[in-house]
XYZ file of C-alpha atoms in Angstrom:
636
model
C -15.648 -30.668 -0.719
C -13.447 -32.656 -3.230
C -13.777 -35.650 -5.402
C -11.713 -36.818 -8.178
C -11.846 -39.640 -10.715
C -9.123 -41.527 -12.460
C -10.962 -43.622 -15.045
C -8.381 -45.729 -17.228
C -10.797 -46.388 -20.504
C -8.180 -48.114 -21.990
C -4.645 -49.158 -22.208
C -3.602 -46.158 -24.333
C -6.281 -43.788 -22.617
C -6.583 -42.537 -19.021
C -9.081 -39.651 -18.083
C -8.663 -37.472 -14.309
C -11.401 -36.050 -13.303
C -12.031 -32.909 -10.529
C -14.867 -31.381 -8.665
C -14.373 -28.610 -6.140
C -16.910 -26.869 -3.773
C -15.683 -24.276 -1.480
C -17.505 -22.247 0.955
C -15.463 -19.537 3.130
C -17.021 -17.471 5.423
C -13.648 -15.879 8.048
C -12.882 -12.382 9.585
C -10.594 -10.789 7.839
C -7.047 -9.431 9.949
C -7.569 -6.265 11.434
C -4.632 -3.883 11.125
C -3.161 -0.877 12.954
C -2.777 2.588 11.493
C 0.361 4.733 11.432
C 1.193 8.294 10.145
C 3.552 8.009 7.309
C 3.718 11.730 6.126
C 2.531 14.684 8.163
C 2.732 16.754 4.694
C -0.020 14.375 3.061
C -3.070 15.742 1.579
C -5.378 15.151 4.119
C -3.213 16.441 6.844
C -0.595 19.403 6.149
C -0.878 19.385 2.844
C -4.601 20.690 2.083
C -5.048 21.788 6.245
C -8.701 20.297 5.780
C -10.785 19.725 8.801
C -12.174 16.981 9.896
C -15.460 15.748 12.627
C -13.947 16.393 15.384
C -11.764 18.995 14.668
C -11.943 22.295 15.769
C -8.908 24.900 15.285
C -8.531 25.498 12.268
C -5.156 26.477 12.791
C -4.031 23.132 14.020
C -6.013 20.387 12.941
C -5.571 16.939 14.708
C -8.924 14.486 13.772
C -7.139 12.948 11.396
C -4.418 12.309 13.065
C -6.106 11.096 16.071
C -8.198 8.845 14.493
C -5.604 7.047 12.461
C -3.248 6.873 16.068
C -6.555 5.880 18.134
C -5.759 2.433 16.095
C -1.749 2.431 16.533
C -0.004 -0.701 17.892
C 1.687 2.032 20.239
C -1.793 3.227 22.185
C -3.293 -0.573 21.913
C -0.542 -2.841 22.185
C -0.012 -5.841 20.449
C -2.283 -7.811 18.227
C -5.286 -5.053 19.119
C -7.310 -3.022 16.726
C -9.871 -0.029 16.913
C -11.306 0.299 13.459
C -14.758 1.111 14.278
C -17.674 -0.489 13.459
C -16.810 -1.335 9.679
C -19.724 -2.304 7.634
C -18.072 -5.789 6.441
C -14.711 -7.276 7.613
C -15.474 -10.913 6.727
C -15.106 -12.374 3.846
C -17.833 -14.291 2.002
C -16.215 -16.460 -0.823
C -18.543 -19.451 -2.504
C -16.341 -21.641 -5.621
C -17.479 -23.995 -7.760
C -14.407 -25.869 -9.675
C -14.681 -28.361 -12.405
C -11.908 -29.652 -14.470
C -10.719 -32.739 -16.611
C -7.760 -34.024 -18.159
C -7.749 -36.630 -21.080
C -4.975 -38.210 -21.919
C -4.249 -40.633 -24.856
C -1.696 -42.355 -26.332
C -2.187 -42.631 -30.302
C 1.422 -43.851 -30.918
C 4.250 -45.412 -29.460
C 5.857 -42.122 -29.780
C 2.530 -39.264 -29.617
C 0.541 -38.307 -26.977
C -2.777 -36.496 -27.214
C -3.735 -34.545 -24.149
C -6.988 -32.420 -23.443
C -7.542 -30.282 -20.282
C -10.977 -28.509 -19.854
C -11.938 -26.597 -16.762
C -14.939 -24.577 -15.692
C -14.863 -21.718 -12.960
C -17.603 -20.123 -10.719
C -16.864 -17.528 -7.492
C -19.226 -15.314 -5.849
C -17.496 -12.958 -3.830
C -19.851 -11.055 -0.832
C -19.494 -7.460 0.211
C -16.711 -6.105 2.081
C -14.542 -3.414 3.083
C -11.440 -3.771 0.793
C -9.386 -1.058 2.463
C -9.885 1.290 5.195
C -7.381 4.574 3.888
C -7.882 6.451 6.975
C -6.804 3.662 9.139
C -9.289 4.147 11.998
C -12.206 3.927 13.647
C -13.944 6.975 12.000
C -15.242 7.061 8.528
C -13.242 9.416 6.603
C -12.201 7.814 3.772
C -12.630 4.040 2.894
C -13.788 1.970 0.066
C -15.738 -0.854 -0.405
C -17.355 -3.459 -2.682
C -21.064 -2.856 -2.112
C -22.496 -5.464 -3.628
C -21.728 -9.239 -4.589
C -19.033 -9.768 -7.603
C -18.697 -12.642 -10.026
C -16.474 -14.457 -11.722
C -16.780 -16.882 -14.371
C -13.908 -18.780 -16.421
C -14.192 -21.403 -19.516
C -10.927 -23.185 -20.447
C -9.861 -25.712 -23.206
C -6.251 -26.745 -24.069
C -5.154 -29.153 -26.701
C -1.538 -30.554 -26.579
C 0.379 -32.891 -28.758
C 3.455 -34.441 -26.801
C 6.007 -36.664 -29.107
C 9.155 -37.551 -30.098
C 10.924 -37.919 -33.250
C 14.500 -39.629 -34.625
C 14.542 -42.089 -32.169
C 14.086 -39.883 -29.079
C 16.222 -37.615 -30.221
C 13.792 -34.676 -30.478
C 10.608 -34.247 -28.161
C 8.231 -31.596 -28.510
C 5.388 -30.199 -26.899
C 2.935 -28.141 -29.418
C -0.912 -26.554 -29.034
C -3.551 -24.322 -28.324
C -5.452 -22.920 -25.420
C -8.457 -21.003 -25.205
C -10.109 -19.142 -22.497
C -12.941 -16.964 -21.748
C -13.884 -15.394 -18.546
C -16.170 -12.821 -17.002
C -16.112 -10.696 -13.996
C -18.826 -7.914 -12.700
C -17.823 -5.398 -9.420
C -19.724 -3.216 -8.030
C -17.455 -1.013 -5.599
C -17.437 2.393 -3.499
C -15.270 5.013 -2.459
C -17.141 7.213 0.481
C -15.635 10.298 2.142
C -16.433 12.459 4.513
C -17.132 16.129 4.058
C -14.734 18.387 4.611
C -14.032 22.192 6.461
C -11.613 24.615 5.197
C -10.320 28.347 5.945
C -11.742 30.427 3.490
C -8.134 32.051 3.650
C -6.822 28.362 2.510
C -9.268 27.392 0.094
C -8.362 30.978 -1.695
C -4.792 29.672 -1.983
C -5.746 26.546 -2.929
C -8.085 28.276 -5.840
C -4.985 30.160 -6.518
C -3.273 27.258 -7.372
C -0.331 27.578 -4.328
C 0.274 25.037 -1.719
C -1.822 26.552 1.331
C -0.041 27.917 4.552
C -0.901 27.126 7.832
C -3.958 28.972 8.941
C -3.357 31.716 11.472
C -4.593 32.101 14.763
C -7.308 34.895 13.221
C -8.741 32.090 11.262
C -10.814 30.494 14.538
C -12.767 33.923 14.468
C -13.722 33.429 10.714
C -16.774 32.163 9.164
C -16.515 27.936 8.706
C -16.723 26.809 5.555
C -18.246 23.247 5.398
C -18.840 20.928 2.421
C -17.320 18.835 -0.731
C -13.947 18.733 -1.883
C -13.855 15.006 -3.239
C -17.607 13.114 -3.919
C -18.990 11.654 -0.131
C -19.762 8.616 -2.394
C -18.345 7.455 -5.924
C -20.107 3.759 -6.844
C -18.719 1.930 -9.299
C -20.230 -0.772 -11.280
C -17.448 -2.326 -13.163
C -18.272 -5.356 -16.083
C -15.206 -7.247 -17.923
C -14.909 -10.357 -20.588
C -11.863 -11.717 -21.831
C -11.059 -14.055 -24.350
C -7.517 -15.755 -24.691
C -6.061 -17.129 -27.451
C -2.835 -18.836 -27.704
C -0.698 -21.008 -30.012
C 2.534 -22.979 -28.645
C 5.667 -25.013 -29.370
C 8.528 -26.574 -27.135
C 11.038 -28.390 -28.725
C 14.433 -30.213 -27.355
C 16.800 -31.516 -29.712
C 19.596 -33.677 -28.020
C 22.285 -32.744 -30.386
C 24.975 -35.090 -28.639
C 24.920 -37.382 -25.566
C 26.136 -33.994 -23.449
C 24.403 -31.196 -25.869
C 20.800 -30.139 -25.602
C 18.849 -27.655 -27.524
C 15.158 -26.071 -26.653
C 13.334 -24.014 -28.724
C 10.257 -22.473 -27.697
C 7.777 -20.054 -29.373
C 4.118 -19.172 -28.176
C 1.450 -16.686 -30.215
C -1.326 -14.868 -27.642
C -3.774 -12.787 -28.387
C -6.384 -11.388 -25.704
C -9.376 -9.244 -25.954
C -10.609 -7.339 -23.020
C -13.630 -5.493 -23.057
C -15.044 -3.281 -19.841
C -17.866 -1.884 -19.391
C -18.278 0.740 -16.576
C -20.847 2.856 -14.957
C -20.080 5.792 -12.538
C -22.563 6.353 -9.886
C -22.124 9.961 -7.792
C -23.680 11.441 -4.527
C -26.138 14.206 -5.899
C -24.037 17.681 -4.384
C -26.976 19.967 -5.389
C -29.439 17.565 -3.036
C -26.652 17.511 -0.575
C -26.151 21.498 -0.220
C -29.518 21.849 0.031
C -30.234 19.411 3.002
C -27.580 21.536 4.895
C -29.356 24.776 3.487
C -32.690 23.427 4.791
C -30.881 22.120 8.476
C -30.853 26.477 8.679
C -27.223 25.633 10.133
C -25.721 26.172 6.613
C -25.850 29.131 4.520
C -26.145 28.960 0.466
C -23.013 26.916 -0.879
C -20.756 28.088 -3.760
C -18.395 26.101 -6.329
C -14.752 26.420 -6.203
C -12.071 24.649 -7.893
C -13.219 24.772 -11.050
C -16.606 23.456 -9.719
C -14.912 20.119 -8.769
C -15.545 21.192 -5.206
C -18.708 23.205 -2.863
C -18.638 24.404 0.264
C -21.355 26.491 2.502
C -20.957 28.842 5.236
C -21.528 27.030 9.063
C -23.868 29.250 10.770
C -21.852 28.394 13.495
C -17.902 28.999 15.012
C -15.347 26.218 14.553
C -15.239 25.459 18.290
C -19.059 24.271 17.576
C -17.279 21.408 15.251
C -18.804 22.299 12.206
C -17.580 18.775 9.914
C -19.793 16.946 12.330
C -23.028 18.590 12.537
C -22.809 18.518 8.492
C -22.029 14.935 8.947
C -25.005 14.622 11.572
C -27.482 15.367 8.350
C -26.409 12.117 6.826
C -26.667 9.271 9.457
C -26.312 5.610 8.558
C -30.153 4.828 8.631
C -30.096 1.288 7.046
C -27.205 0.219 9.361
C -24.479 -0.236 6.399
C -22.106 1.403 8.259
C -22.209 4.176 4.994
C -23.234 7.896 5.372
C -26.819 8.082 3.632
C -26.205 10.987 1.015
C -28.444 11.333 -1.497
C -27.422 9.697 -5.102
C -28.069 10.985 -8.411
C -30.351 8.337 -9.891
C -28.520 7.975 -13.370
C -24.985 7.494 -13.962
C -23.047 10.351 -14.056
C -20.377 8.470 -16.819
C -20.454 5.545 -18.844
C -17.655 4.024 -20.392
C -17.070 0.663 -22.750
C -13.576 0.119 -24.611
C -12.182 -3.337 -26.420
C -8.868 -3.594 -27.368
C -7.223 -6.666 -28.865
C -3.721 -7.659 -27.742
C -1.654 -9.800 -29.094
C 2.645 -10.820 -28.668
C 4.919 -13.568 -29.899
C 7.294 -14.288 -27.234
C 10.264 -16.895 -27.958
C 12.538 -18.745 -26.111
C 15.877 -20.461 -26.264
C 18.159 -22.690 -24.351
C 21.403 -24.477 -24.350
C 22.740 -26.892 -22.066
C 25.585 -28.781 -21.665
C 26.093 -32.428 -19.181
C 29.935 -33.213 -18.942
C 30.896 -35.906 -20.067
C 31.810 -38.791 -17.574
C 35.607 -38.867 -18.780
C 35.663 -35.551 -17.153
C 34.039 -36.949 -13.661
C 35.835 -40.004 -12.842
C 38.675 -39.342 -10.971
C 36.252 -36.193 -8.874
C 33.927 -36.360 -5.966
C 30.838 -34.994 -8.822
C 28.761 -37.284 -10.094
C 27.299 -35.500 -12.522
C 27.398 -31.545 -13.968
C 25.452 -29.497 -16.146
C 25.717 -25.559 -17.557
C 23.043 -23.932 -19.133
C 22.196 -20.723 -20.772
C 18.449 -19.372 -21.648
C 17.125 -16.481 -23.352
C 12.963 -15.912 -23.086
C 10.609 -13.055 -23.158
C 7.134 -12.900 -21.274
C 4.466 -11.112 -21.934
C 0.968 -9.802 -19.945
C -1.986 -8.604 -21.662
C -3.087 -4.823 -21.444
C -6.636 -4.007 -19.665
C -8.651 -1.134 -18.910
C -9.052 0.115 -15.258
C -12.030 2.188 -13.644
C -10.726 5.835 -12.643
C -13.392 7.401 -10.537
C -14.986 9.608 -13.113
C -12.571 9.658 -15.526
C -13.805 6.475 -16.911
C -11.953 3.389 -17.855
C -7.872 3.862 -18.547
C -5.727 1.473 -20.535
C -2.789 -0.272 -18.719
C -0.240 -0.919 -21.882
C 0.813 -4.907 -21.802
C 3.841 -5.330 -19.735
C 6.591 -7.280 -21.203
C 10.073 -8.576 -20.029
C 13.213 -10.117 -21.227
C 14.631 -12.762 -19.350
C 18.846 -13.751 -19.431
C 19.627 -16.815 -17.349
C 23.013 -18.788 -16.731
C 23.201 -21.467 -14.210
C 24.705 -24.736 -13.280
C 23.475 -27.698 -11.338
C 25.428 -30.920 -10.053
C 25.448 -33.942 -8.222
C 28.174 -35.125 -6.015
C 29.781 -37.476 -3.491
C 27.291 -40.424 -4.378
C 24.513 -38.123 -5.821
C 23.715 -37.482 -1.692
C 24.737 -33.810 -2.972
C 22.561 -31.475 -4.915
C 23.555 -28.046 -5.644
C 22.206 -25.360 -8.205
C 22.846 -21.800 -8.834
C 21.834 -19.456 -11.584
C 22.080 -15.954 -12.346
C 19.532 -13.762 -13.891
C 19.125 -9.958 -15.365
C 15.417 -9.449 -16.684
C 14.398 -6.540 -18.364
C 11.056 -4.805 -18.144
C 9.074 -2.710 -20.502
C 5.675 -0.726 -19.263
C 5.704 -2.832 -15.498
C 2.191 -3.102 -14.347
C 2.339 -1.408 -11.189
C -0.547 -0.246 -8.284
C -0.291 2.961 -8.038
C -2.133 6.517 -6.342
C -3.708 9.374 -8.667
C -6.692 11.349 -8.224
C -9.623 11.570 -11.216
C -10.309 14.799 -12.435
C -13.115 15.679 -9.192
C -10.309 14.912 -7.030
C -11.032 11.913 -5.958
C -8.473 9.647 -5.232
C -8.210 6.120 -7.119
C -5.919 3.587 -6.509
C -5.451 2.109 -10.124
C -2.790 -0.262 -11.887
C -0.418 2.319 -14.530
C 2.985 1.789 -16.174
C 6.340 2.276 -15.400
C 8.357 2.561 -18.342
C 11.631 0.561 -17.942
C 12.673 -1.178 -14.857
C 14.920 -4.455 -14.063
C 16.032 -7.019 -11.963
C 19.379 -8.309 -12.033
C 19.967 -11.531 -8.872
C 21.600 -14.805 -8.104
C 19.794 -17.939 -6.603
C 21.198 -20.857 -4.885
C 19.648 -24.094 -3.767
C 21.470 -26.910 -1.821
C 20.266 -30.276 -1.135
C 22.627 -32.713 1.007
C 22.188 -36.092 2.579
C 25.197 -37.029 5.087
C 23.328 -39.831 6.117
C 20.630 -42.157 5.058
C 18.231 -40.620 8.099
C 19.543 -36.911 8.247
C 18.540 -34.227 5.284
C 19.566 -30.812 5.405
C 18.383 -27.730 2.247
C 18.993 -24.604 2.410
C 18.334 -21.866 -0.518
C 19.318 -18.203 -0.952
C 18.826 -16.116 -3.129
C 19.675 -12.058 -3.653
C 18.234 -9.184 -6.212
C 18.783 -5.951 -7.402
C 15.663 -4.123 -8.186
C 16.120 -0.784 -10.357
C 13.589 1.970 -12.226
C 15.140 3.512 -15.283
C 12.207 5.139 -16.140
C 9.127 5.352 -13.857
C 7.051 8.858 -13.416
C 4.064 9.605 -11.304
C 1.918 12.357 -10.780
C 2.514 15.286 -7.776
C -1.266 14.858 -5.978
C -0.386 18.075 -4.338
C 0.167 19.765 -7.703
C -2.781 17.944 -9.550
C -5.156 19.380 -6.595
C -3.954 22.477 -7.401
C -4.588 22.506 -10.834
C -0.767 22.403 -11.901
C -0.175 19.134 -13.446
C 3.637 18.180 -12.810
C 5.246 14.722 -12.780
C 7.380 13.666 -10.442
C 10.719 11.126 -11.046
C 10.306 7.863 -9.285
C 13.424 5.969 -10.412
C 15.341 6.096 -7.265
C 12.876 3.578 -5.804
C 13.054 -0.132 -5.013
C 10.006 -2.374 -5.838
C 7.610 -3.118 -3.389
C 6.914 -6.177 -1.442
C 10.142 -7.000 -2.621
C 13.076 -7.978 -0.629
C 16.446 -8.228 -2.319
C 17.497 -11.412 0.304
C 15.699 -14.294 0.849
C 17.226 -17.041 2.533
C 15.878 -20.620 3.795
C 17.315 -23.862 5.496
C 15.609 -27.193 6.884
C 17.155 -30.005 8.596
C 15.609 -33.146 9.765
C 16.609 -36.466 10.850
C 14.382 -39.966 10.986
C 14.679 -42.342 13.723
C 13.916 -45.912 12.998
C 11.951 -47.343 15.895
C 9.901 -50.498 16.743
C 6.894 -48.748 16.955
C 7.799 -46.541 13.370
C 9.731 -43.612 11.868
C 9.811 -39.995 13.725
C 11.183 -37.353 11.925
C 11.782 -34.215 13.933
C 12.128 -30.950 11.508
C 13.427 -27.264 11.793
C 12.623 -24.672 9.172
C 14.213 -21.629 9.232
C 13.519 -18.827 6.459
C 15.023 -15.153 6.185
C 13.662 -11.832 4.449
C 15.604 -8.450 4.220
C 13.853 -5.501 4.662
C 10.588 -4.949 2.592
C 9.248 -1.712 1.284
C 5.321 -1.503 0.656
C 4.654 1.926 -0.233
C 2.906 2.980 -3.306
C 3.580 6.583 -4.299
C 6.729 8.527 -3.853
C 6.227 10.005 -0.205
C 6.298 7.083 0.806
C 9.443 6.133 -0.350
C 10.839 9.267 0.641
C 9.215 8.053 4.796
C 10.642 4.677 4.289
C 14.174 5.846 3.607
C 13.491 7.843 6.608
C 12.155 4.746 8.758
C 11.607 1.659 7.714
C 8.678 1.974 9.486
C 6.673 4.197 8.027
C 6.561 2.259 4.900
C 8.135 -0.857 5.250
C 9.143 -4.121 7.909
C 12.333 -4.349 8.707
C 14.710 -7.833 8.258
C 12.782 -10.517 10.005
C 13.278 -14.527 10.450
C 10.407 -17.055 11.211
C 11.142 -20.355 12.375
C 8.553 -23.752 12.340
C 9.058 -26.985 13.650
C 7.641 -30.177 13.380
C 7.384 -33.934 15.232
C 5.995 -36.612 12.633
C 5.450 -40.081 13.411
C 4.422 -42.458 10.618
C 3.321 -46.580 11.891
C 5.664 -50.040 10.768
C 2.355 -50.371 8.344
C 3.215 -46.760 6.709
C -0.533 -46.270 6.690
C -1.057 -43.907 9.514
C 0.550 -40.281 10.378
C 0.791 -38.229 13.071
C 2.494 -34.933 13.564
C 2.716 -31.957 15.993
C 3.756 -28.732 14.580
C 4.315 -24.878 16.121
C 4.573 -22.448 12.715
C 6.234 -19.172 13.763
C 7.455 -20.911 17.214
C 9.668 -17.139 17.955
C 6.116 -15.211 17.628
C 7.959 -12.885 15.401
C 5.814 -9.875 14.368
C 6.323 -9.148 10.682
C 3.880 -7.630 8.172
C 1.926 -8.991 5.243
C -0.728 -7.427 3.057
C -0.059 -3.898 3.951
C 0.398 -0.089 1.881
C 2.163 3.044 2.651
C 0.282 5.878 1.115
C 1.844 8.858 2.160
C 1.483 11.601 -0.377
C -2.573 11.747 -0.095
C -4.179 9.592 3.245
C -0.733 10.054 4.683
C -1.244 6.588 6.512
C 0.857 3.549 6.778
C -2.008 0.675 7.038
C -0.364 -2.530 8.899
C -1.419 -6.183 8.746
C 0.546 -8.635 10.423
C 1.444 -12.399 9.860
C 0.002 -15.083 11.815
C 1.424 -15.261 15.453
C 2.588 -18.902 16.698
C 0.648 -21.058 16.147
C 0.234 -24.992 17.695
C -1.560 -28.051 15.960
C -1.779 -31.843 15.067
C -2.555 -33.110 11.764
C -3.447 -36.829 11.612
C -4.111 -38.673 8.282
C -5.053 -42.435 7.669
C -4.570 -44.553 4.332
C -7.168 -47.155 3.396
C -6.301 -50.113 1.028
């Protein structure tokens, strides 16, 4: 539900007015599940076992269960994920906002914007890293989250010297809260003793032997069943701001920006574990399961199965800890107090400036030329996001430095052959220090976290075109391209294999693209209107264009997507909508008819290669065609 109010107090004073109330309540997309790295973590690269498995020599749950939800066994548009404890999302808004503005003087405006924010967020199942139906390794938000968001902003707009200069100059404020409360759950694991005494030894494990199905199973924790999370954050945003142009001639213009912000974050976070003692000594007490022992530096526990592999030893462990209360999590017991507790503030604060040139020709140039009317520019800027702290499993909170990036930009723009020609291209090389980036590490139990971190220096250097052309006074055509080149100078990661192993070693990541990224975009539209006795209709074509798109997040799966696109990525895809629109003599009444991706091309949205750890390629796709009619009448 919306209303808004336009209340014109006065002459020199006009207030708009908003109120917003949304309630969602939708299934979110399934997705389908592909292997991305058969060396990951949870496959080759720790040979852990799995419910279901039962060789130790040549695991396969894993694998099964993420292929048991693969477009190739299902078909299209199908999904087995299993009975997830929450795939819908339960989103409830509140929006308030209002906008005074007032004219003291012929020449000065005084504006005011104030807004107010409220979202409630229910539990769900943010992301499902094994990518099937079985419960190996997923996280969710447990409980509900909520946001909450103050804003005030107060602008002077004028001009001086007779128009000459105008200037935009304030401040805005903001402050906002947000509280999360969210999981990680994992299954237990089995392992070769022969393995886990590599893996203690700090070498990469070999494949277990045939000899190893006649040896004891070892059953129990190499990453906590259950890590809870209950995250708190408040921010308050300062900032201080000036625009100025200054028409130095009828063809020269000069802008000057400059804008102050400061921003304090402060997160609070408490780190709820499953209790491994009470754990080991439910299986202890099952008399299936012998004593269990620490290993890894006590960041992992494992007992001896009273049983033989082929008895699948993973599961009857896993059979101790049934869902009872129907949340679709394993019930293992907690440890009632936090096992960490974490609060850190940190103030940050940047000037970033601005500056542009441009340059209309003069008409003595354009007479005697189809243009109508030219323009170069040049602009300098920098940018600038605020640092914040981010839970790591039970490594507490981490800082994430502020990212900042400076921005070159040339580009020219005209008008031609009766201004029924717009064109405009510019060219662009940004520079970026400490990129905010999503990336995969483990904490120091081994758990794995996916977390925001830094690159160091990256860049983007592109070109962007937009065209604009009427031949006629019914027929419009645009079209816009544009193309990028995407480059790491200095971006390092962590080796999960190595961390596991208890040999930190960073790995080089500047070879890599960015993700959900293409470097070509392209887009063009045509439509014509027909005057008719009973009103305009306007048939339109859309047609829009992405290269290839990578969305991995750690360096395996870069490595898979270079490999096959894939395993990590979609490959170049088009999507074309059309529309029928109808609009009365009165120009009161609408009608159209529309088909939105009227190919049915399958392309992917909202996805994430992990390949060195879950080893899965999680796949979302985009809407499929899809028909409609939109109708809307005017009242006077």
């Amino acid at each position: 539900y919306m209303a808004q109010l336009r209340w014109e107090v006065s002459e020199n004073m006009l207030i708009d007015s908003l109120a917003y109330y949304g309630k969602m309540r939708e299934n979110l997309a399934a997705a389908n599940c592909r292997i991305s790295n058969d060396d990951g973590l949870f496959l080759r690269g720790l040979y852990l076992m799995w419910q279901g498995d039962t060789n130790p020599s040549n695991p396969t749950a894993y694998r099964e269960n993420c292929e048991s939800n693969s477009e190739e066994r299902l078909g299209d548009l199908k999904a087995n994920m299993g009975p997830a404890p929450k795939m819908d999302k339960e989103l409830d808004t509140i929006l308030m906002a209002s906008t005074l503005d007032w004219a003291l003087t012929d020449t000065l405006d005084f504006k005011m914007v104030a807004g107010a924010r409220a979202e409630k967020k229910g539990p769900v199942q943010t992301s499902d890293q094994d990518g099937g139906p079985g419960n190996f390794n997923e996280s969710h938000n447990t409980d509900d989250s909520d946001r909450r968001s103050y804003s005030l902003e107060f602008q002077l707009n004028g001009t001086l010297f007779d128009g000459a200069v105008t200037y935009t100059t304030g401040l805005f404020g903001m402050y906002e809260t947000n509280t999360e409360q969210f999981a990680l759950t994992n299954s237990l694991n089995g392992i070769d003793s022969v393995t886990l005494g590599q893996i203690a030894g700090g070498n990469a494990p070999t494949q277990p032997d045939a000899g190893a199905q006649g040896r004891t199973p070892l059953v129990g924790i190499l990453v906590d069943p259950i890590l809870i999370s209950e995250f708190e954050l408040e921010n308050e945003t300062l900032a201080a701001f000036f625009q100025g142009s200054w028409q130095a001639t009828e063809q020269l213009e000069v802008t000057v920006g400059i804008r102050w912000t400061e921003e304090t974050r402060t997160s609070e976070l408490e780190v709820f574990a499953a209790d491994r003692v009470a754990i080991g000594n439910i299986m202890l007490a099952s008399t299936r399961f012998g004593p269990s022992g620490a290993f890894l530096d006590n960041t992992a526990s494992f007992s001896p199965c009273n049983c033989t592999w082929l008895q699948d030893p993973v599961q009857q462990a896993m059979d101790l800890f049934p869902d009872a209360d129907g949340d679709g999590l394993n019930d293992f017991p907690m440890i009632a107090a936090p096992i960490r507790t974490d609060m850190r503030e940190e103030t940050f604060s940047k000037v970033t400036p601005m500056l542009s040139v441009s340059y209309q020709a003069p008409d003595s140039w354009l007479e005697e030329s189809f243009i109508d009317s030219a323009m170069v520019y040049g602009t300098w800027s920098s940018g600038f996001k605020s640092g914040f702290f981010e839970p790591k499993g039970v490594d507490g909170l981490q800082q994430v430095e502020p990212e900042e990036v400076e921005n070159r930009e040339i580009g020219f723009k005209f008008e031609a052959f009766q201004r029924s020609v717009r064109f405009n291209i510019a060219a662009y090389d940004m520079d970026f220090n400490d990129q905010q980036l999503i990336q995969v590490d483990t904490d120091s139990q081994n758990n794995l976290v996916v977390i925001f971190d830094n690159a160091g220096q990256s860049s983007i250097l592109g070109i962007e075109a937009e065209l604009q052309w009427m031949p006629s006074p019914g027929l419009m055509l645009n079209a816009s391209a544009s193309k990028n080149r995407y480059e790491f100078s200095e971006f390092e990661d962590n080796d999960l294999l190595q961390q596991v192993l208890g040999n930190p070693t960073r790995v080089d990541r500047t070879d890599e693209t960015f993700a959900v990224s293409p470097e070509v975009t392209a887009s063009f539209g045509i439509q014509y209107t027909f005057q008719t006795d009973l009103g305009a209709i306007t048939p339109r074509l859309d047609y829009s264009y992405k290269s290839e798109i990578y969305y991995g997040l750690d360096d395996g799966a870069y490595t898979a997507f270079k490999r096959d696109v894939n395993l990590a990525g979609q490959e170049a895809y088009s999507v074309v909508d059309l529309r029928l629109t109808w609009l009365n003599t009165d120009g009161d009444t609408t009608v159209a008819a529309y088909i939105k991706n009227a190919a049915d091309e399958r392309y992917q949205v909202g996805i994430a290669s992990v390949a060195d750890s879950t080893a899965t390629y999680f796949r979302t796709y985009g809407e499929p065609r899809i028909m409609g009619i939109e109708m809307r009448k005017e009242f006077y």
